[in-house]
Every structure is written in structure tokens, then in C-alpha cells.
Amino acid sequence: MASEQVLLLAGSYAAADQPGIYLFALTSATGELTPLGACAGVTNPSFLALHPGGDLVLATSETGAGDGNPGGVTSLRLDRASHSLTILGWQRSGGDWPCHVTLDPRGTWAIVANYGGGSVGLLPLTAEGVLGPLRDVAQHEGRSVDPERQQHPHPHASTVSADGRFVIASDLGIDQLRIYTLDTPHGGLTPHTHTLARRGAGPRHLCWHPNGRVLYVANELDNTIAVYGYDPGKGTLVERQIISTLLVKTGANQVADLHLDKQASRLYVSNRGDNSIAIFTVERDGSLQLATVKPCGGNWPRNFTLSPDGNFLIVANQYSSELVVLPVREDDEALGEPLARAKVPQVACVIVA
């Protein structure tokens, strides 16, 4: 019997006339990576999001108006039979250097974090996969304590509550989690409340516990994970725990991405600089214990994902320009040595499609 093949998409930093989104097949039995092709036409597709329907992909264009190329979002049709992507359209994201995009649970609204512009943009998405013009832009203001990274607002990611009522945006520049009410019928982001992160933390990426009442936040600047309790009725967050992603700090490091396994028993976090993956055990109440820290198999693990069966962790190592497949182990080692590698110039993101 042929081994199951899992489709992976990898985004990168690339000019529009160069391949920027790469397609791979991951063999579930072995962890082998097989190149399936690449798509050009999108400038710096550094972050990708799969539509809930499974046949559309959104890609940020991490660019700025100062370079004559305002930040934007592109929608693409995914053809699984031919392993190809077709560009459907592009729209401005509402600010410079968009670095993250996500969708509401119904897949009708795209929420974009504009790192350089200090804003969060909201765009409609039709059933045919066509992006409409910006419907709303939430502009952040303020600064925090880091003299190099926190003199301006820098939204880095967002997530939508399971019921679709609230958008939570992490702002690295002002050490805040901004919470907005999402007007699903008409399209709008209305300020609801905000939660202060620890000063100098630099909140970056976010990850929900499947119970919908715990939110994990990767803090880029102080190398920690913050655990927040979430009240679905009130749309509010309360900090419960802050824990380091490093066993021993030996040099400069920046936390990047985080993902829970499907059992919600382990939380994985990538460390750039230390070039490692921190593995936390998740307690019944959602709190964390750092179990171990393992090498990521490359340089600068900006992003990663887990295979659907949970047997492999696929790392996008930006500075070594490659995807690396690590086997997930059930013992205390947690992760094994690399099983496969695939070159992707300046890779920045990898998702299961």
C-alpha cells in the first residue's frame, strides 16, 4: 500500500518574478520530502494561511510603500490534483510590511497584521476566493521599553475566538494584546479591551488551547511564553503564567513560532539564535512545564508546523534556507535527528495544506 502523502506549502522572501511559494509532499511513513513545484507572482509571501474550505490560500506580501510596493495580501486557488496554485487577486493590507494573516472561522474575513504600519487590516473574502478592498483598519499607537524594537507599534499576528466574536492582535512594539469585536455581517474592528504584556516581552505569535479558554503567546524579546486565561463570554484575558523557552541562555535569542500537538499535551516553541525547539508539557489546567530543548536542525527557525498525525515537526529555517523534518518521539528526548531536508531560499513559513 502506498504511503500517505501530506501536502505542505512553504512561503519565503522572494521577488515577484521568482518562485516564492513552494509545494512539497511529506511521506507519512518516512518523513521524506518530495518537491512538487513552486509558484511565482507574489512578492515576499512570508506568511501563508489556509482557508477553512481547504482550496484557498492567503499569502502576505511583506513589502512597504517606501519601496514603492505597499503591503498587501494575495488569494490563490489550490489545485490538489495538479499540485498547483493560481493567483486570484491582490489587495492592499492597510499598512507596511504585513507579516501575518488569518481568517475568521467561516472564512469570510481576512485579518492582517501590518508590522511596519502599526495596524491591523480587515478584508472581505468571497466564496470564490476573491479579496475585496479593505473594510476596516485598526491603527495602534504607543511604544514600550526596548530602544530598538519598541519605539513604534508593531502588530505581529492575530487570532480569532472560536465563536468568531473577537479578534486578538499581538503587538510586539507596545507590549499589548489588543482585543477587537469583529462585526461579521458588515465588516468592522471595534476596540473592545486590551491586556498588557510584561514590559519588554514583545508578544509575537498566538496559539489557542482546544478548550478555548487558554491562550499561549510567544514573546519574542524576552524569550518567554505567556499563558493567559480567556473568558469567552466577556472576551477578556488574564495572565496566569510566564515561563522561559530556554534551559540556559547562552547568547542572543528571539522566540518565533509556537504550536500545540493534537492531544494538547505538548507545546512546541522555536528559538531563533539558540536555533532550537523548546518542548513544554501541558498540564490539565493549561499551565506549562519546560521539558527539554532540542536542536532545530538549521539556522533561524522562523516558523514550523506539525504533521496531521503528529509524528513529524517540519521547521522553516530561514537563514539556512531549508525545510527540515524532525521526528516526534514519545520519550523524554521529544524530538529526534533530522530525517529530511529541502532547500527553499529564505524560507519564512510552512503550513499543512
Short mmCIF file of C-alpha atoms in Angstrom, two decimals:
data_model
loop_
_atom_site.label_atom_id
_atom_site.label_comp_id
_atom_site.label_asym_id
_atom_site.label_seq_id
_atom_site.Cartn_x
_atom_site.Cartn_y
_atom_site.Cartn_z
CA MET A 1 0.00 0.00 0.00
CA ALA A 2 1.34 3.43 -0.91
CA SER A 3 2.25 5.68 1.97
CA GLU A 4 0.01 8.66 2.64
CA GLN A 5 1.27 11.95 1.24
CA VAL A 6 0.71 15.21 3.13
CA LEU A 7 0.79 18.43 1.13
CA LEU A 8 3.00 21.20 2.52
CA LEU A 9 3.25 24.81 1.38
CA ALA A 10 6.31 26.94 2.18
CA GLY A 11 6.40 30.73 1.88
CA SER A 12 9.58 32.74 1.51
CA TYR A 13 11.15 36.11 0.81
CA ALA A 14 11.34 36.41 -2.97
CA ALA A 15 10.82 38.91 -5.78
CA ALA A 16 7.55 38.65 -7.68
CA ASP A 17 9.26 37.24 -10.77
CA GLN A 18 10.87 34.46 -8.74
CA PRO A 19 9.33 31.37 -7.13
CA GLY A 20 8.08 32.35 -3.69
CA ILE A 21 5.64 29.63 -2.59
CA TYR A 22 6.89 26.04 -2.76
CA LEU A 23 4.86 22.82 -2.67
CA PHE A 24 6.11 19.56 -1.14
CA ALA A 25 4.75 16.11 -0.39
CA LEU A 26 5.60 14.73 3.05
CA THR A 27 5.58 10.93 3.15
CA SER A 28 3.86 9.94 6.39
CA ALA A 29 5.70 6.63 6.74
CA THR A 30 9.23 8.01 6.42
CA GLY A 31 9.22 11.80 6.73
CA GLU A 32 10.66 12.15 3.23
CA LEU A 33 10.07 15.44 1.38
CA THR A 34 9.33 15.44 -2.34
CA PRO A 35 9.30 18.75 -4.28
CA LEU A 36 6.09 19.27 -6.25
CA GLY A 37 6.69 22.67 -7.80
CA ALA A 38 6.61 26.36 -6.96
CA CYS A 39 4.52 29.46 -7.62
CA ALA A 40 5.83 32.88 -8.67
CA GLY A 41 3.95 36.17 -8.88
CA VAL A 42 3.76 37.12 -5.19
CA THR A 43 6.39 39.40 -3.66
CA ASN A 44 7.74 38.21 -0.29
CA PRO A 45 5.00 35.69 0.58
CA SER A 46 6.41 35.37 4.08
CA PHE A 47 3.25 34.05 5.73
CA LEU A 48 0.55 31.70 4.45
CA ALA A 49 -2.91 30.80 5.74
CA LEU A 50 -5.19 28.03 4.50
CA HIS A 51 -8.90 28.79 4.11
CA PRO A 52 -11.21 26.56 6.22
CA GLY A 53 -12.57 25.13 2.96
CA GLY A 54 -9.12 23.83 2.07
CA ASP A 55 -8.95 25.08 -1.52
CA LEU A 56 -7.83 28.69 -0.99
CA VAL A 57 -4.56 30.09 0.34
CA LEU A 58 -3.84 33.62 1.52
CA ALA A 59 -0.30 34.99 1.33
CA THR A 60 1.02 38.22 2.77
CA SER A 61 3.29 40.39 0.63
CA GLU A 62 5.73 41.66 3.23
CA THR A 63 6.61 44.92 1.48
CA GLY A 64 6.45 48.66 2.20
CA ALA A 65 5.25 51.79 0.43
CA GLY A 66 8.67 53.36 0.94
CA ASP A 67 9.98 50.89 -1.62
CA GLY A 68 7.15 51.71 -3.99
CA ASN A 69 5.35 48.48 -3.16
CA PRO A 70 2.67 48.84 -0.46
CA GLY A 71 1.95 45.85 1.73
CA GLY A 72 -0.74 43.52 0.51
CA VAL A 73 -2.47 40.16 0.60
CA THR A 74 -2.89 37.72 -2.28
CA SER A 75 -5.50 34.98 -2.58
CA LEU A 76 -4.62 31.83 -4.51
CA ARG A 77 -6.61 28.79 -5.64
CA LEU A 78 -5.05 25.47 -4.59
CA ASP A 79 -5.47 22.58 -7.03
CA ARG A 80 -4.56 19.45 -5.11
CA ALA A 81 -4.71 17.17 -8.14
CA SER A 82 -2.14 19.14 -10.12
CA HIS A 83 -0.25 20.44 -7.08
CA SER A 84 -0.54 24.00 -8.35
CA LEU A 85 -1.50 27.47 -7.15
CA THR A 86 -3.34 30.06 -9.25
CA ILE A 87 -3.38 33.72 -8.23
CA LEU A 88 -6.93 35.04 -7.88
CA GLY A 89 -6.28 38.61 -6.74
CA TRP A 90 -4.40 41.07 -4.56
CA GLN A 91 -5.46 43.85 -2.20
CA ARG A 92 -3.65 46.35 -0.01
CA SER A 93 -3.37 45.22 3.58
CA GLY A 94 -3.74 48.66 5.17
CA GLY A 95 -0.12 49.15 6.19
CA ASP A 96 3.52 48.36 5.51
CA TRP A 97 5.27 45.02 5.98
CA PRO A 98 2.30 42.72 6.64
CA CYS A 99 3.74 39.63 8.31
CA HIS A 100 0.69 37.58 9.32
CA VAL A 101 -2.79 36.82 8.03
CA THR A 102 -5.57 34.73 9.50
CA LEU A 103 -9.25 34.09 8.80
CA ASP A 104 -12.41 34.08 10.86
CA PRO A 105 -13.98 30.62 11.44
CA ARG A 106 -16.34 30.98 8.46
CA GLY A 107 -13.56 32.09 6.13
CA THR A 108 -15.28 35.32 5.10
CA TRP A 109 -12.87 37.84 6.66
CA ALA A 110 -9.09 38.10 6.44
CA ILE A 111 -7.27 39.81 9.32
CA VAL A 112 -3.78 41.11 8.55
CA ALA A 113 -1.05 42.26 10.96
CA ASN A 114 0.90 45.14 9.40
CA TYR A 115 4.16 45.11 11.34
CA GLY A 116 5.66 48.22 9.75
CA GLY A 117 2.45 50.24 9.56
CA GLY A 118 1.41 49.52 13.14
CA SER A 119 -2.08 48.49 12.11
CA VAL A 120 -4.48 45.57 11.74
CA GLY A 121 -6.41 45.37 8.47
CA LEU A 122 -9.72 43.65 7.73
CA LEU A 123 -10.60 42.47 4.21
CA PRO A 124 -13.63 40.56 2.90
CA LEU A 125 -13.20 37.26 1.07
CA THR A 126 -15.86 35.96 -1.30
CA ALA A 127 -16.83 32.31 -1.69
CA GLU A 128 -14.92 32.34 -4.97
CA GLY A 129 -11.76 33.35 -3.14
CA VAL A 130 -11.63 36.95 -4.31
CA LEU A 131 -10.38 39.50 -1.78
CA GLY A 132 -12.31 42.75 -1.57
CA PRO A 133 -10.84 46.16 -0.70
CA LEU A 134 -10.06 46.98 2.90
CA ARG A 135 -13.18 47.21 5.02
CA ASP A 136 -11.50 48.49 8.19
CA VAL A 137 -8.08 49.36 9.62
CA ALA A 138 -7.32 49.48 13.35
CA GLN A 139 -4.33 51.76 13.90
CA HIS A 140 -2.24 51.11 17.01
CA GLU A 141 -0.38 53.84 18.91
CA GLY A 142 2.32 53.94 21.58
CA ARG A 143 5.71 52.48 22.42
CA SER A 144 7.42 50.40 25.09
CA VAL A 145 10.85 50.00 26.66
CA ASP A 146 13.15 48.42 24.06
CA PRO A 147 15.03 51.30 22.36
CA GLU A 148 15.50 49.38 19.10
CA ARG A 149 12.34 47.30 18.68
CA GLN A 150 9.66 49.11 20.65
CA GLN A 151 9.63 52.77 19.63
CA HIS A 152 6.53 52.25 17.48
CA PRO A 153 3.60 49.81 17.39
CA HIS A 154 4.34 46.57 15.56
CA PRO A 155 1.38 44.17 15.32
CA HIS A 156 2.83 40.75 14.59
CA ALA A 157 -0.13 38.36 14.49
CA SER A 158 -3.78 37.93 15.31
CA THR A 159 -6.21 35.16 16.14
CA VAL A 160 -10.00 34.91 16.20
CA SER A 161 -12.01 33.42 19.05
CA ALA A 162 -13.76 30.12 18.29
CA ASP A 163 -17.17 31.82 18.18
CA GLY A 164 -15.89 34.46 15.76
CA ARG A 165 -16.81 37.35 18.05
CA PHE A 166 -13.37 38.67 18.96
CA VAL A 167 -10.03 39.31 17.27
CA ILE A 168 -6.92 39.29 19.47
CA ALA A 169 -3.90 41.06 17.97
CA SER A 170 -0.43 40.77 19.48
CA ASP A 171 1.62 43.98 19.24
CA LEU A 172 5.35 43.47 19.76
CA GLY A 173 6.08 47.20 19.76
CA ILE A 174 3.78 48.28 22.57
CA ASP A 175 3.63 45.09 24.66
CA GLN A 176 -0.11 44.71 24.32
CA LEU A 177 -2.73 42.21 23.25
CA ARG A 178 -5.43 44.31 21.60
CA ILE A 179 -8.90 42.76 21.55
CA TYR A 180 -11.47 43.84 18.97
CA THR A 181 -15.09 42.95 18.41
CA LEU A 182 -15.46 41.56 14.89
CA ASP A 183 -18.55 42.76 13.04
CA THR A 184 -19.04 39.64 10.95
CA PRO A 185 -22.14 40.72 8.97
CA HIS A 186 -20.79 44.10 7.86
CA GLY A 187 -17.05 44.03 8.49
CA GLY A 188 -15.51 46.10 11.25
CA LEU A 189 -12.99 46.01 14.08
CA THR A 190 -14.30 47.79 17.17
CA PRO A 191 -11.90 48.24 20.12
CA HIS A 192 -13.13 46.04 22.96
CA THR A 193 -10.32 45.96 25.54
CA HIS A 194 -6.60 45.28 25.81
CA THR A 195 -4.23 43.31 28.02
CA LEU A 196 -0.75 44.48 28.92
CA ALA A 197 2.12 42.07 28.39
CA ARG A 198 5.20 42.22 30.59
CA ARG A 199 7.26 45.28 29.66
CA GLY A 200 9.86 44.37 27.06
CA ALA A 201 8.25 41.00 26.34
CA GLY A 202 7.40 41.66 22.69
CA PRO A 203 4.32 39.47 22.07
CA ARG A 204 4.60 37.83 18.64
CA HIS A 205 2.58 34.68 17.81
CA LEU A 206 -0.50 33.19 19.46
CA CYS A 207 -1.91 29.70 19.92
CA TRP A 208 -5.22 28.54 21.41
CA HIS A 209 -5.67 25.57 23.70
CA PRO A 210 -8.51 23.45 22.23
CA ASN A 211 -10.67 24.19 25.29
CA GLY A 212 -10.92 27.78 24.04
CA ARG A 213 -10.15 29.15 27.49
CA VAL A 214 -6.34 29.28 27.39
CA LEU A 215 -4.23 31.36 25.01
CA TYR A 216 -0.47 30.90 24.64
CA VAL A 217 1.61 33.87 23.48
CA ALA A 218 5.20 33.65 22.22
CA ASN A 219 7.15 36.66 23.49
CA GLU A 220 9.96 37.38 21.04
CA LEU A 221 12.05 39.85 23.01
CA ASP A 222 12.28 38.28 26.47
CA ASN A 223 12.22 34.64 25.29
CA THR A 224 9.15 33.55 27.20
CA ILE A 225 5.73 32.03 26.74
CA ALA A 226 2.86 33.79 28.46
CA VAL A 227 -0.19 31.74 29.40
CA TYR A 228 -3.47 33.65 29.53
CA GLY A 229 -6.87 32.59 30.74
CA TYR A 230 -9.60 33.63 28.32
CA ASP A 231 -13.23 34.36 29.22
CA PRO A 232 -15.30 33.59 26.08
CA GLY A 233 -18.32 35.46 27.38
CA LYS A 234 -16.51 38.66 28.23
CA GLY A 235 -13.76 38.50 25.61
CA THR A 236 -11.04 39.19 28.17
CA LEU A 237 -7.60 37.80 29.02
CA VAL A 238 -5.92 37.32 32.39
CA GLU A 239 -2.24 36.41 32.67
CA ARG A 240 -1.66 33.12 34.50
CA GLN A 241 1.96 32.17 33.87
CA ILE A 242 5.19 33.32 32.23
CA ILE A 243 7.88 30.74 31.53
CA SER A 244 11.23 30.84 29.72
CA THR A 245 11.82 28.98 26.45
CA LEU A 246 15.49 28.37 27.28
CA LEU A 247 17.15 25.98 29.72
CA VAL A 248 20.26 28.17 29.75
CA LYS A 249 20.64 31.47 27.92
CA THR A 250 23.98 31.40 26.12
CA GLY A 251 23.58 34.28 23.66
CA ALA A 252 21.17 36.41 21.68
CA ASN A 253 17.83 34.74 21.01
CA GLN A 254 14.42 35.62 19.63
CA VAL A 255 11.37 33.44 20.15
CA ALA A 256 9.34 32.98 16.96
CA ASP A 257 6.57 30.39 16.50
CA LEU A 258 4.54 28.02 18.68
CA HIS A 259 2.16 25.09 18.15
CA LEU A 260 0.30 22.56 20.30
CA ASP A 261 0.21 18.90 19.38
CA LYS A 262 -3.20 17.39 18.62
CA GLN A 263 -3.55 15.92 22.12
CA ALA A 264 -2.75 19.32 23.69
CA SER A 265 -0.14 17.50 25.77
CA ARG A 266 2.92 19.28 24.36
CA LEU A 267 3.60 22.85 23.28
CA TYR A 268 6.47 23.38 20.84
CA VAL A 269 8.23 26.76 20.53
CA SER A 270 11.02 27.84 18.17
CA ASN A 271 14.09 29.77 19.37
CA ARG A 272 15.99 31.81 16.76
CA GLY A 273 19.62 32.32 17.71
CA ASP A 274 19.69 29.37 20.06
CA ASN A 275 18.39 27.52 16.97
CA SER A 276 16.28 25.15 18.96
CA ILE A 277 12.79 23.89 19.65
CA ALA A 278 11.58 24.16 23.24
CA ILE A 279 9.15 21.43 24.28
CA PHE A 280 6.73 22.05 27.12
CA THR A 281 4.41 19.59 28.80
CA VAL A 282 0.89 20.94 29.16
CA GLU A 283 -0.88 20.38 32.46
CA ARG A 284 -4.63 19.77 32.74
CA ASP A 285 -5.25 23.42 33.60
CA GLY A 286 -3.22 24.57 30.58
CA SER A 287 -0.13 25.60 32.53
CA LEU A 288 3.31 24.67 31.19
CA GLN A 289 6.45 22.90 32.33
CA LEU A 290 9.62 23.11 30.22
CA ALA A 291 10.57 19.51 29.45
CA THR A 292 13.56 19.89 27.12
CA VAL A 293 15.13 21.98 24.37
CA LYS A 294 16.33 20.28 21.17
CA PRO A 295 18.26 21.47 18.07
CA CYS A 296 16.09 22.65 15.18
CA GLY A 297 18.39 21.19 12.53
CA GLY A 298 19.25 24.52 10.92
CA ASN A 299 19.68 28.26 11.36
CA TRP A 300 16.91 30.66 12.45
CA PRO A 301 13.70 28.62 12.86
CA ARG A 302 11.25 31.38 11.95
CA ASN A 303 8.25 29.10 11.57
CA PHE A 304 7.23 25.44 11.82
CA THR A 305 4.27 23.10 11.71
CA LEU A 306 3.31 19.60 12.85
CA SER A 307 2.17 16.84 10.51
CA PRO A 308 -1.52 15.89 10.91
CA ASP A 309 -0.61 12.57 12.55
CA GLY A 310 1.71 14.34 14.98
CA ASN A 311 4.71 12.21 14.01
CA PHE A 312 6.80 14.96 12.42
CA LEU A 313 7.74 18.55 13.10
CA ILE A 314 8.65 20.49 9.95
CA VAL A 315 10.84 23.55 10.53
CA ALA A 316 11.30 26.55 8.24
CA ASN A 317 14.92 27.55 8.94
CA GLN A 318 15.19 30.97 7.33
CA TYR A 319 18.93 31.66 7.38
CA SER A 320 19.94 28.17 6.25
CA SER A 321 17.19 28.33 3.57
CA GLU A 322 15.73 24.90 4.13
CA LEU A 323 12.86 22.89 5.46
CA VAL A 324 13.90 20.27 8.00
CA VAL A 325 11.79 17.31 9.10
CA LEU A 326 12.27 16.18 12.71
CA PRO A 327 10.66 13.00 14.08
CA VAL A 328 8.49 13.45 17.15
CA ARG A 329 9.34 10.99 19.91
CA GLU A 330 7.12 9.97 22.80
CA ASP A 331 10.03 9.58 25.23
CA ASP A 332 11.93 12.30 27.09
CA GLU A 333 14.02 13.10 24.01
CA ALA A 334 10.85 14.54 22.41
CA LEU A 335 12.50 15.18 19.02
CA GLY A 336 14.95 13.08 17.02
CA GLU A 337 17.63 13.88 14.47
CA PRO A 338 16.61 15.33 11.08
CA LEU A 339 15.07 12.83 8.66
CA ALA A 340 14.86 15.04 5.58
CA ARG A 341 15.89 18.43 4.25
CA ALA A 342 14.69 20.52 1.30
CA LYS A 343 16.14 23.76 0.02
CA VAL A 344 13.83 26.81 -0.01
CA PRO A 345 15.64 30.15 -0.41
CA GLN A 346 14.90 32.44 2.57
CA VAL A 347 12.05 30.24 3.74
CA ALA A 348 9.81 32.02 6.24
CA CYS A 349 6.71 29.87 6.71
CA VAL A 350 5.45 26.31 6.31
CA ILE A 351 1.88 25.03 6.61
CA VAL A 352 -0.04 21.81 6.06
CA ALA A 353 -2.48 22.26 3.19
#
